[in-house]
Short mmCIF file of C-alpha atoms in Angstrom, two decimals:
data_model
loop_
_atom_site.label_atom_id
_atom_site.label_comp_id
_atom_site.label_asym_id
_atom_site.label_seq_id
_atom_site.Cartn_x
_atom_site.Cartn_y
_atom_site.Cartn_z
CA UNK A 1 0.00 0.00 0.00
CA UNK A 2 3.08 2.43 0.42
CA UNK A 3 4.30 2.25 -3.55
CA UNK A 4 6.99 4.69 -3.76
CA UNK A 5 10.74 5.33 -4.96
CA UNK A 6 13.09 5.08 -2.05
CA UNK A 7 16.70 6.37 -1.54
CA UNK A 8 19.48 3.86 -2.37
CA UNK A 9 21.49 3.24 0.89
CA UNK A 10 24.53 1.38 0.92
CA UNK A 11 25.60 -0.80 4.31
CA UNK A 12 28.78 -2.65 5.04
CA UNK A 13 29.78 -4.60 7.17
CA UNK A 14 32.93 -4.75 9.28
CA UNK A 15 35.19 -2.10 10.52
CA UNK A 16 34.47 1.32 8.47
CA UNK A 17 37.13 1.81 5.89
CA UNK A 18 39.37 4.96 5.87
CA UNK A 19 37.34 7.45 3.53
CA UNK A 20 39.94 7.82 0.36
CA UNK A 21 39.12 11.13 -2.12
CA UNK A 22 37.29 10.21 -5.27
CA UNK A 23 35.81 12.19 -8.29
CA UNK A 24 32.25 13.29 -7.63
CA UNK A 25 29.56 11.19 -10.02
CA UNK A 26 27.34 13.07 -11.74
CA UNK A 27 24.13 11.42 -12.84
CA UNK A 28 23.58 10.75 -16.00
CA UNK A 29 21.27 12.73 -18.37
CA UNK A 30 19.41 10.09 -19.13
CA UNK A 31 18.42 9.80 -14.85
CA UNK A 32 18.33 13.53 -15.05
CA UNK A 33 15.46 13.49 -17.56
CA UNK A 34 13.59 9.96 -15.78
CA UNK A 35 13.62 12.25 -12.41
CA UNK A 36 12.47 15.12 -14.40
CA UNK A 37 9.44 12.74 -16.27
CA UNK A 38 8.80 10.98 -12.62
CA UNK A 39 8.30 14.21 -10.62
CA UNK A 40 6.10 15.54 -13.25
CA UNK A 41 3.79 12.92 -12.93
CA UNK A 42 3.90 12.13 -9.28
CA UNK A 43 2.59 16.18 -8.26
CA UNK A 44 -0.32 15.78 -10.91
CA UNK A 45 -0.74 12.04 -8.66
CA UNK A 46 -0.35 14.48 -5.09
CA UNK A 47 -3.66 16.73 -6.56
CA UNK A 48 -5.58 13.61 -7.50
CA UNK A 49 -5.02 11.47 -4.34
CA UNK A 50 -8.81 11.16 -3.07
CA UNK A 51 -9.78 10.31 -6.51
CA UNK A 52 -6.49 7.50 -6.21
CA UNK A 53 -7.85 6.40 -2.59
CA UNK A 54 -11.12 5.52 -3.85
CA UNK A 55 -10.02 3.48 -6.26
CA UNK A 56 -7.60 1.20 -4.59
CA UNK A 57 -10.47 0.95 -1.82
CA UNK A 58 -12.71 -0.03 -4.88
CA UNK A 59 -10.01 -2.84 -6.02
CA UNK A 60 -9.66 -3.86 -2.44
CA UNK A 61 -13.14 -4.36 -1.37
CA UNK A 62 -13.47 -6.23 -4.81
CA UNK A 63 -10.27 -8.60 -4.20
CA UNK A 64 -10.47 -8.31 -0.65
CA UNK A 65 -12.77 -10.10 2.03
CA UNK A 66 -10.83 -8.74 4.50
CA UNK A 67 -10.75 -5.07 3.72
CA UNK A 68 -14.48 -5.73 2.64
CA UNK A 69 -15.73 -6.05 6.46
CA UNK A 70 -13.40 -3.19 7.45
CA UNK A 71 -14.87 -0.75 5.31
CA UNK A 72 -18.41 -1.92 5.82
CA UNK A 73 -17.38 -1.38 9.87
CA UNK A 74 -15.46 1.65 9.35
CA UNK A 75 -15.45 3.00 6.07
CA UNK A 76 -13.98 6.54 7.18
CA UNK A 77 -11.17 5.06 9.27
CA UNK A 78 -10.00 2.95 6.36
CA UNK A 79 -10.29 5.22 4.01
CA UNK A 80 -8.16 7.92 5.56
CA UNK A 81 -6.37 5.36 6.28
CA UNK A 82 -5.59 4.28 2.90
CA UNK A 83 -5.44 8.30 1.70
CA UNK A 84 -2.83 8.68 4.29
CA UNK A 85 -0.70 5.56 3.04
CA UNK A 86 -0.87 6.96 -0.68
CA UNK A 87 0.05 10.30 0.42
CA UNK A 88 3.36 9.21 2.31
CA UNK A 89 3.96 6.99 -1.18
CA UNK A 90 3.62 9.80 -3.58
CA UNK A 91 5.47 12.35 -1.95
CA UNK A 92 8.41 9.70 -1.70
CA UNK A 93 8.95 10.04 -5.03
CA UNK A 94 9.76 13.72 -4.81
CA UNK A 95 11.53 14.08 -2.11
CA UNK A 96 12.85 9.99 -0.52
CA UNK A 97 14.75 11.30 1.94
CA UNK A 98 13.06 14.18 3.72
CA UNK A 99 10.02 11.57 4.01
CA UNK A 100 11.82 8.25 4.45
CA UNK A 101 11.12 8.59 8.56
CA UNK A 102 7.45 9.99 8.20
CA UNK A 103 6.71 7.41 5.41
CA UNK A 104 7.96 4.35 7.75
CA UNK A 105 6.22 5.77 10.65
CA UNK A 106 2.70 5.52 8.90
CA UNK A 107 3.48 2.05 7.48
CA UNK A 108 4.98 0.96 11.07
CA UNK A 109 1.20 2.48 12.90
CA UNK A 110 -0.81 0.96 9.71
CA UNK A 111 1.12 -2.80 10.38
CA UNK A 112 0.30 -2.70 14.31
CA UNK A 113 -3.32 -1.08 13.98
CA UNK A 114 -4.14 -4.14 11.37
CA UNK A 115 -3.16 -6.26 13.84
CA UNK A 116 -4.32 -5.01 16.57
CA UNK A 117 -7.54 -5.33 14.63
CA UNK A 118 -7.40 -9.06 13.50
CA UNK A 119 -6.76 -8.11 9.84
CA UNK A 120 -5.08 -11.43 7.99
CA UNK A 121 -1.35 -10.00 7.14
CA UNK A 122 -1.69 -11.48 3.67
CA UNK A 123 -4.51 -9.33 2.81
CA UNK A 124 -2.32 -6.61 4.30
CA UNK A 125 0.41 -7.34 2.19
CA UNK A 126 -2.10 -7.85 -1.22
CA UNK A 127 -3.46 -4.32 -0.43
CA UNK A 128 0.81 -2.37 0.05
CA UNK A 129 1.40 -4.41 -3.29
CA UNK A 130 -2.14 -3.67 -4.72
CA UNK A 131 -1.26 0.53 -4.01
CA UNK A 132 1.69 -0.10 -5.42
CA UNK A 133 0.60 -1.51 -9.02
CA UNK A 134 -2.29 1.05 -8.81
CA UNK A 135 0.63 4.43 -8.37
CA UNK A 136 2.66 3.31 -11.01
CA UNK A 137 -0.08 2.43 -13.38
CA UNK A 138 -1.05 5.89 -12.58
CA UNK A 139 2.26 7.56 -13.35
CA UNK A 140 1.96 5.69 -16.50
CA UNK A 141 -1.08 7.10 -17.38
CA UNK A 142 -0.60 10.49 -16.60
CA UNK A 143 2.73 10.67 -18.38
CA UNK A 144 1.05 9.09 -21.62
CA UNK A 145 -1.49 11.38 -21.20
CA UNK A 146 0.88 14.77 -21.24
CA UNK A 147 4.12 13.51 -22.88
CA UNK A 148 3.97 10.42 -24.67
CA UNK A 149 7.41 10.16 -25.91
CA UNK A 150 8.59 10.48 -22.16
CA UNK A 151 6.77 7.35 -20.93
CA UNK A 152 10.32 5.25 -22.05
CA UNK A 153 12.05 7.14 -19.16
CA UNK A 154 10.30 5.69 -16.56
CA UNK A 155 11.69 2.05 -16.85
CA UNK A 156 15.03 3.67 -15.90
CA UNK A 157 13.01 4.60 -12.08
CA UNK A 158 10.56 1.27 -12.18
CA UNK A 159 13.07 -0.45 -9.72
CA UNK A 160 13.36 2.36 -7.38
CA UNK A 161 9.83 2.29 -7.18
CA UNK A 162 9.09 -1.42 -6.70
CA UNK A 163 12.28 -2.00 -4.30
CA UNK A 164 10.14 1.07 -2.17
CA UNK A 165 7.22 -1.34 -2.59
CA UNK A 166 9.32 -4.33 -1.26
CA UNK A 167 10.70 -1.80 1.69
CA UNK A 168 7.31 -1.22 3.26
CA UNK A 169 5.91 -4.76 2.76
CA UNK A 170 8.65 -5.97 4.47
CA UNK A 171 8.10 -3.23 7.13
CA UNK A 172 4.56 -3.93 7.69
CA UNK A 173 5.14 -7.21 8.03
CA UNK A 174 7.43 -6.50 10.86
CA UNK A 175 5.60 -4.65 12.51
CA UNK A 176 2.19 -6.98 12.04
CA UNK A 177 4.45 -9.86 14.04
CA UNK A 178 5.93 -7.63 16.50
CA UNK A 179 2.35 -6.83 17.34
CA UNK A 180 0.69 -9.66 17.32
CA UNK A 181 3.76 -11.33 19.79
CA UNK A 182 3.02 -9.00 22.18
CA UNK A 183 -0.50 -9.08 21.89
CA UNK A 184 -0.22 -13.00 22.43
CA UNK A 185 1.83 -12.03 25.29
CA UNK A 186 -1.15 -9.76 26.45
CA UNK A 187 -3.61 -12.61 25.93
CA UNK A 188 -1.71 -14.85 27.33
CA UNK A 189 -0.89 -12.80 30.60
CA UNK A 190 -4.47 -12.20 30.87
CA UNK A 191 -5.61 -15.89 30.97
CA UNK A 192 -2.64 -16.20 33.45
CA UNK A 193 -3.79 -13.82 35.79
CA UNK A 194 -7.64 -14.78 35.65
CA UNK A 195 -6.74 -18.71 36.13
CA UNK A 196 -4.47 -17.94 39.42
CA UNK A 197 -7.11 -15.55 40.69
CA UNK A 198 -9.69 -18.54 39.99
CA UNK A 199 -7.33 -20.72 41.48
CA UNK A 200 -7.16 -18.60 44.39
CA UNK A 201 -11.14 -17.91 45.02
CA UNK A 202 -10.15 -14.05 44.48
CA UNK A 203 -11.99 -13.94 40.94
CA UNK A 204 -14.31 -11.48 40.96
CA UNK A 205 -18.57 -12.89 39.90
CA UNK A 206 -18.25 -10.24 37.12
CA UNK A 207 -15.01 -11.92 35.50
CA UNK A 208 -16.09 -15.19 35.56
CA UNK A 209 -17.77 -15.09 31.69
CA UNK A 210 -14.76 -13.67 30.63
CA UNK A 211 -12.68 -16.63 32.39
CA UNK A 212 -15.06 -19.06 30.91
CA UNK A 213 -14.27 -18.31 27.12
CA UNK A 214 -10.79 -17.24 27.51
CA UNK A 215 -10.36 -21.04 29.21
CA UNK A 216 -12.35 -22.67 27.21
CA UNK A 217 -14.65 -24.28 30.21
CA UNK A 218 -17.99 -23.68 30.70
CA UNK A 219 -18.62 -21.45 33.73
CA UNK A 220 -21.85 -23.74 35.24
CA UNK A 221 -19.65 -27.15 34.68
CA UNK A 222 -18.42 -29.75 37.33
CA UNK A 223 -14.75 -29.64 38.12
CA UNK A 224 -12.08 -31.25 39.37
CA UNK A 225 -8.84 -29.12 40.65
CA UNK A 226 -5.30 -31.66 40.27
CA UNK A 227 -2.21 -30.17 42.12
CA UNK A 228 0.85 -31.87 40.87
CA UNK A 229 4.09 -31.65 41.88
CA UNK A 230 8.12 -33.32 41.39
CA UNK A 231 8.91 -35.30 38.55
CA UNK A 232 8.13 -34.87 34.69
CA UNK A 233 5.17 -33.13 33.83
CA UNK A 234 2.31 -35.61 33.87
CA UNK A 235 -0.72 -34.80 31.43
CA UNK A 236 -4.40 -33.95 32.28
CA UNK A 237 -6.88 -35.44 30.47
CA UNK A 238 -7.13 -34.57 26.45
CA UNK A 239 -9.79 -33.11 24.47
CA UNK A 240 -10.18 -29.57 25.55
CA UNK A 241 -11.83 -30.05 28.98
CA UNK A 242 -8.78 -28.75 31.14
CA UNK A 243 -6.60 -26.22 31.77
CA UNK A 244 -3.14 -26.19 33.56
CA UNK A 245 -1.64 -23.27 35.30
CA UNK A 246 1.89 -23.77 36.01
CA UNK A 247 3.11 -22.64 39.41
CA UNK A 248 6.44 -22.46 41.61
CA UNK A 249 6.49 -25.40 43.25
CA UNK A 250 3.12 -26.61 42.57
CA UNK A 251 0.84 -27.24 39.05
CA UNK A 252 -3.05 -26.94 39.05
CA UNK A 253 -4.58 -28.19 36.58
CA UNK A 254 -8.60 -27.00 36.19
CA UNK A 255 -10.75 -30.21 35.14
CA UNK A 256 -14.21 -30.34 33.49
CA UNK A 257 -15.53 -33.66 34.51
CA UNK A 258 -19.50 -32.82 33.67
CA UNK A 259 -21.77 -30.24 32.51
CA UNK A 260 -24.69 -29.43 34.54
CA UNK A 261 -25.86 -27.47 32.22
CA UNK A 262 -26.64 -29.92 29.66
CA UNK A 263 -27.44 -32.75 32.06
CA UNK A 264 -24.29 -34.75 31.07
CA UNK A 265 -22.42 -34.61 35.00
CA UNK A 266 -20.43 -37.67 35.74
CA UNK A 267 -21.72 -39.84 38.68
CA UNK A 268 -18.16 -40.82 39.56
CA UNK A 269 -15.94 -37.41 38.50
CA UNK A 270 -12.94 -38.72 39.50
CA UNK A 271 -13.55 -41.40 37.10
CA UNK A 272 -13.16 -38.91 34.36
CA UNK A 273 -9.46 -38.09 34.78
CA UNK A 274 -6.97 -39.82 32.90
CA UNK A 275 -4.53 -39.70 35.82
CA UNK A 276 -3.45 -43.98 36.84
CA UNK A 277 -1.49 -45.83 39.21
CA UNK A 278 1.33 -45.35 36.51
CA UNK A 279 2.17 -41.56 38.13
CA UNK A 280 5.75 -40.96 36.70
CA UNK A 281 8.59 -41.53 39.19
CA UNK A 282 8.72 -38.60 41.82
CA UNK A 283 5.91 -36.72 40.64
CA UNK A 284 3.23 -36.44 43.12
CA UNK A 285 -0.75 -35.94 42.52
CA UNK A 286 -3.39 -35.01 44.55
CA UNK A 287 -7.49 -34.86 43.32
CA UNK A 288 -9.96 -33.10 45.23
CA UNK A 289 -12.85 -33.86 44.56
CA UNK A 290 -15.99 -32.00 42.53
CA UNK A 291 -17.60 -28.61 42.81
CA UNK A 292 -19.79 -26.69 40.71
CA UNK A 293 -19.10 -23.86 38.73
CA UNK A 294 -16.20 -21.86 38.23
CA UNK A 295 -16.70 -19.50 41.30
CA UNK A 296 -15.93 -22.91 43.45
CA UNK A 297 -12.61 -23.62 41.73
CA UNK A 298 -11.00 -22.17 44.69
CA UNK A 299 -12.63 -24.28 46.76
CA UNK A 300 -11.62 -27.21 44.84
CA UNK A 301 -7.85 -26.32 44.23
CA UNK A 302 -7.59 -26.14 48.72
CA UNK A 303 -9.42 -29.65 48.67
CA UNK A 304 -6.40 -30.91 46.09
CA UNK A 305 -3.85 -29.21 47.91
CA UNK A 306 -5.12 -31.19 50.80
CA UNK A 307 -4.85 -34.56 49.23
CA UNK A 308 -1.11 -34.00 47.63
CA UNK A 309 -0.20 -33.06 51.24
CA UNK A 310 -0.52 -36.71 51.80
CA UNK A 311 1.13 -38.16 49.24
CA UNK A 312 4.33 -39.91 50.14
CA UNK A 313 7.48 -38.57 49.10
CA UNK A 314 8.58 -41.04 46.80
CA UNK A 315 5.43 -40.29 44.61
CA UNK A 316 2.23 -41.47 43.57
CA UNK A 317 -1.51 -40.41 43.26
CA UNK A 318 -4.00 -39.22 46.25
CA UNK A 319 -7.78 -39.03 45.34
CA UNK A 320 -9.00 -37.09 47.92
CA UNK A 321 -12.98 -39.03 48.33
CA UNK A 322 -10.21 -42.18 48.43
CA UNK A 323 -8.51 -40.83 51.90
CA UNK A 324 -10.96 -38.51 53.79
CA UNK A 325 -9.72 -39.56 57.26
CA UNK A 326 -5.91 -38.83 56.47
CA UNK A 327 -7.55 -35.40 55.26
CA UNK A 328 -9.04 -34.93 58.35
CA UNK A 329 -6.06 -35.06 60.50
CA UNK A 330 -3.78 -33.22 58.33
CA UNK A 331 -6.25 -30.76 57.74
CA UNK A 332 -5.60 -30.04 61.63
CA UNK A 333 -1.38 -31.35 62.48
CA UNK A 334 -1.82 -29.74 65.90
CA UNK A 335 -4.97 -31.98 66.72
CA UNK A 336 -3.64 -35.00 65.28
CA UNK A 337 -0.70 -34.60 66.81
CA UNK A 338 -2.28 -34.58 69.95
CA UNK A 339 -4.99 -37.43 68.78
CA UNK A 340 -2.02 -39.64 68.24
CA UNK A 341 -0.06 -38.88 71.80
CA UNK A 342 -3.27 -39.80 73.42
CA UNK A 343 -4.62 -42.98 71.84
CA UNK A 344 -1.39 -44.60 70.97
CA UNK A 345 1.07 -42.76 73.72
CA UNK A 346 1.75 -46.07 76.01
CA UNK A 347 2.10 -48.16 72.42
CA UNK A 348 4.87 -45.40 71.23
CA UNK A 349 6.99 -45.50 74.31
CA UNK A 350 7.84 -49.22 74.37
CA UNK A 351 11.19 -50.15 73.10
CA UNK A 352 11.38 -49.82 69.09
CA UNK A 353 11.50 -53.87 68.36
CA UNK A 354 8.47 -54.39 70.47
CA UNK A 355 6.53 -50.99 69.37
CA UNK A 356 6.72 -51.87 65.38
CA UNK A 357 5.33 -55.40 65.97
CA UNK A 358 2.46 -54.37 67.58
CA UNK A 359 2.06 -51.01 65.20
CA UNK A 360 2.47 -52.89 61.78
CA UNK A 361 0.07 -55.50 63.84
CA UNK A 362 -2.66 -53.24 64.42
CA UNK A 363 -1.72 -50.97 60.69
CA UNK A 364 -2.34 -54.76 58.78
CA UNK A 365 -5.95 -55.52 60.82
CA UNK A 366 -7.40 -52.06 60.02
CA UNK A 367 -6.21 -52.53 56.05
CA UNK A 368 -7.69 -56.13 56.70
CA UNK A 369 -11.25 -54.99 57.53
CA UNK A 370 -10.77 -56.50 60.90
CA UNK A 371 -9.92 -60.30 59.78
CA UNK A 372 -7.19 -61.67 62.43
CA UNK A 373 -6.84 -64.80 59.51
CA UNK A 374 -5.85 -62.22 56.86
CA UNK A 375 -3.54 -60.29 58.92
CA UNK A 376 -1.87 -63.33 59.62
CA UNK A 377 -1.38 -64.04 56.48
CA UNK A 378 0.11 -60.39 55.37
CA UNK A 379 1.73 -60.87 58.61
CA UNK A 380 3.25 -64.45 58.24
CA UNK A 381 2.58 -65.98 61.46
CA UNK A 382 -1.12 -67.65 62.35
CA UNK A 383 -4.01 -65.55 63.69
CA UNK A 384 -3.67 -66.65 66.91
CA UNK A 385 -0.52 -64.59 66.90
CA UNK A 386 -2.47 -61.57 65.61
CA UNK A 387 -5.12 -61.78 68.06
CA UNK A 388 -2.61 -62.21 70.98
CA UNK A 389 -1.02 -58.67 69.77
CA UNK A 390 -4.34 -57.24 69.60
CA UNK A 391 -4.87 -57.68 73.02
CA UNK A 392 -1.55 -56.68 74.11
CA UNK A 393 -2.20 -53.54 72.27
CA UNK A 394 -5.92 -53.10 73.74
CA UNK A 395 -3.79 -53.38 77.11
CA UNK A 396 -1.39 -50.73 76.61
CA UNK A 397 -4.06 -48.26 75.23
CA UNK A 398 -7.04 -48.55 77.41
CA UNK A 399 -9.13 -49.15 74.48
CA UNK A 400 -11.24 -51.88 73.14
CA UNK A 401 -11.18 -53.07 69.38
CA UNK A 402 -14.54 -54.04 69.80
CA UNK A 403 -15.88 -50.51 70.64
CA UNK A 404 -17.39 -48.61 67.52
CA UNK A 405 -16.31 -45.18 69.11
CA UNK A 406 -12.60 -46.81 70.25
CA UNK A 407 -12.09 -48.00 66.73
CA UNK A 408 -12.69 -44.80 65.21
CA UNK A 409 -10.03 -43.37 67.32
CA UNK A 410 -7.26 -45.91 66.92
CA UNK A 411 -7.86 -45.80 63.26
CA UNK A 412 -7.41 -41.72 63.68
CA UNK A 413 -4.69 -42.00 65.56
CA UNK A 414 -2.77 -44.77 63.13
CA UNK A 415 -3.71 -42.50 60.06
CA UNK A 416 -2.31 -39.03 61.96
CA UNK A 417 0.76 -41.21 62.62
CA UNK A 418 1.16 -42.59 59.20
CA UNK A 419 0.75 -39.18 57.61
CA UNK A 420 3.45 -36.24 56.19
CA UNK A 421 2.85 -33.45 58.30
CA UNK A 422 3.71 -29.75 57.41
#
């Protein structure tokens, strides 16, 4: 769209060479009279530039889809727009270096506006090289019009003016990129910051539509918060229905696992994740379990927080509906702490040896829904041995295995025991 002769610049590279006297070089005549034929035409081009504007907009909206919506959504804007570009082009030709800077400057704001604005670059491009075909055909027009003879002259400037052409595609194109990385940056940042304030329960009701489309989740869904951490990164489940927001020390990863809205929720949500036994070496998982709506996905990322806190060190996954009473205690350290000094106190203080018998004793009859047969089994010895430990244990404790309320607490007290604490 900028179509215009440019000044011919010489670089080099390396260390600049000492400057040695030469004989001045004088153009020839034959330049002398192209100049002479090329200025003539280009000010009769500088009276007639609305006339030139409307019809490159008229080729453009013709050849164009692009350029067709703009002008049916802003006709004005793109027109002066376009008048602007020409403007910058034609007066090039008379004087390339006084309006080198101004002409680049236009080009530079046209490249970032169009981007800005979602205009393909290509069609940007087709409409600089579109101006440019339409300026010279002009200049050829005009000069066949007033001096016939002259019109030879001009193939001596043609590649001054298309080399201009290929100057301001070029830097349009630059700038086009430059401002669509940082508006990807933008965008980017943006769903950044509205995922960690979802993460955090600090999203405001009135963002929430906009954090709906810009993560691609429905805002009335089911979800499921993961929190991974250590090892590889491990993937959430495919197919568009998550989103992962990469932390310090932590991942979260946002999952959909039904829609309310359409009457689609999953009975079992946790059976929607694609996360297995098979967690990668090191790398640690914990999955809270469902809320609804987006407004609760702060709510659900504490919940997984809760269950990676008890995953063991060496790795693996922790669904939190899976482990509720480990939750419970390490939702409160002090308490189990405290739980775990009073119910299994006079157990703890025996002499190591003797203490682990009777702890892995009572650890294996809990995990053995009570069975003294298959304990003794895990255990290696026969159930009379079991049951003879049991006792010894109900002994030390105060406590009866065959007391509802006593069992609770023993099983409390195993679980605060057994459990990572902060």
């Amino acid at each position: 769209m900028h179509p215009a002769a440019r000044t011919r610049t010489t670089f080099r590279a390396g260390p600049t060479p000492v400057p040695q006297p030469r004989p001045r070089r004088l153009r020839s005549l034959i330049d002398a009279d192209a100049l002479r034929v090329l200025h003539r035409a280009a000010r009769v081009l500088l009276d007639d530039l609305p006339d030139l504007t409307d019809r490159l907009l008229a080729v453009l909206r013709e050849q164009e889809p692009a350029y067709r919506t703009a002008l049916e959504n802003d006709h004005a804007g793109t027109w002066q727009e376009v008048y602007r570009s020409l403007r910058h082009s034609v007066t090039s030709l008379l004087d390339p270096r006084g309006t080198r800077e101004a002409a680049h400057r236009c080009t530079w704001r046209i490249g970032v506006a169009r981007a800005e604005q979602g205009l393909p670059l290509d069609a940007v491009l087709h409409a600089f090289r579109l101006g440019g075909s339409l300026v010279w055909q002009r200049l050829v027009e005009e000069t066949t019009r007033s001096e016939p003879e002259d019109v030879r002259l001009l193939v001596h400037v043609a590649t001054d003016v298309w080399n201009f052409v290929d100057e301001h595609c070029t830097l349009v194109a630059d700038a086009y990129r430059q401002a669509e990385r940082q508006l990807a940056w933008r965008r980017e940042n943006r769903v950044r910051l509205l995922a960690a304030a979802l993460l955090d329960g600090t999203s405001r009701i009135a963002d929430l539509p906009e954090t709906a489309e810009r993560l691609c989740l429905p805002e009335h869904g089911r979800y499921v918060v993961v929190a991974i951490a250590g090892g590889p990164p491990h993937d959430l489940p495919a197919g568009g229905c998550a989103y992962r927001h990469s932390g310090a020390d932590v991942d979260h990863g946002i999952v959909l696992v039904g829609d309310e809205g359409n009457g689609k929720a999953d009975r079992d949500p946790l059976a929607a994740l694609a996360l297995t036994a098979d967690t990668p070496a090191g790398c640690r998982i914990g999955v809270g379990s469902a809320v609804t709506g987006l407004a609760a996905v702060g709510d659900a990322r504490r919940l997984a927080d809760l269950a990676l806190s008890i995953c063991p060190p060496e790795g693996g996954t922790v669904r939190l509906t899976e482990h509720l009473p480990e939750a419970l205690v390490v939702s409160c350290p002090d308490l189990g702490a405290t739980l775990t000094e009073r119910v299994l106190g006079p157990l703890l203080r025996l002499e190591p040896a003797d203490r682990d018998v009777l702890l892995d004793t009572l650890v294996v009859w809990f995990a053995c829904e009570g069975s003294a047969q298959r304990a003794g089994e895990r255990l290696y010895c026969h159930r009379n041995t079991v049951l003879n430990r049991l006792r010894r244990c109900e002994q030390l404790i105060g406590r009866s295995l065959a007391r509802p309320h006593d069992v609770v607490e023993i099983g409390l007290a195993l679980t605060a025991r057994r459990v990572p604490r902060g």
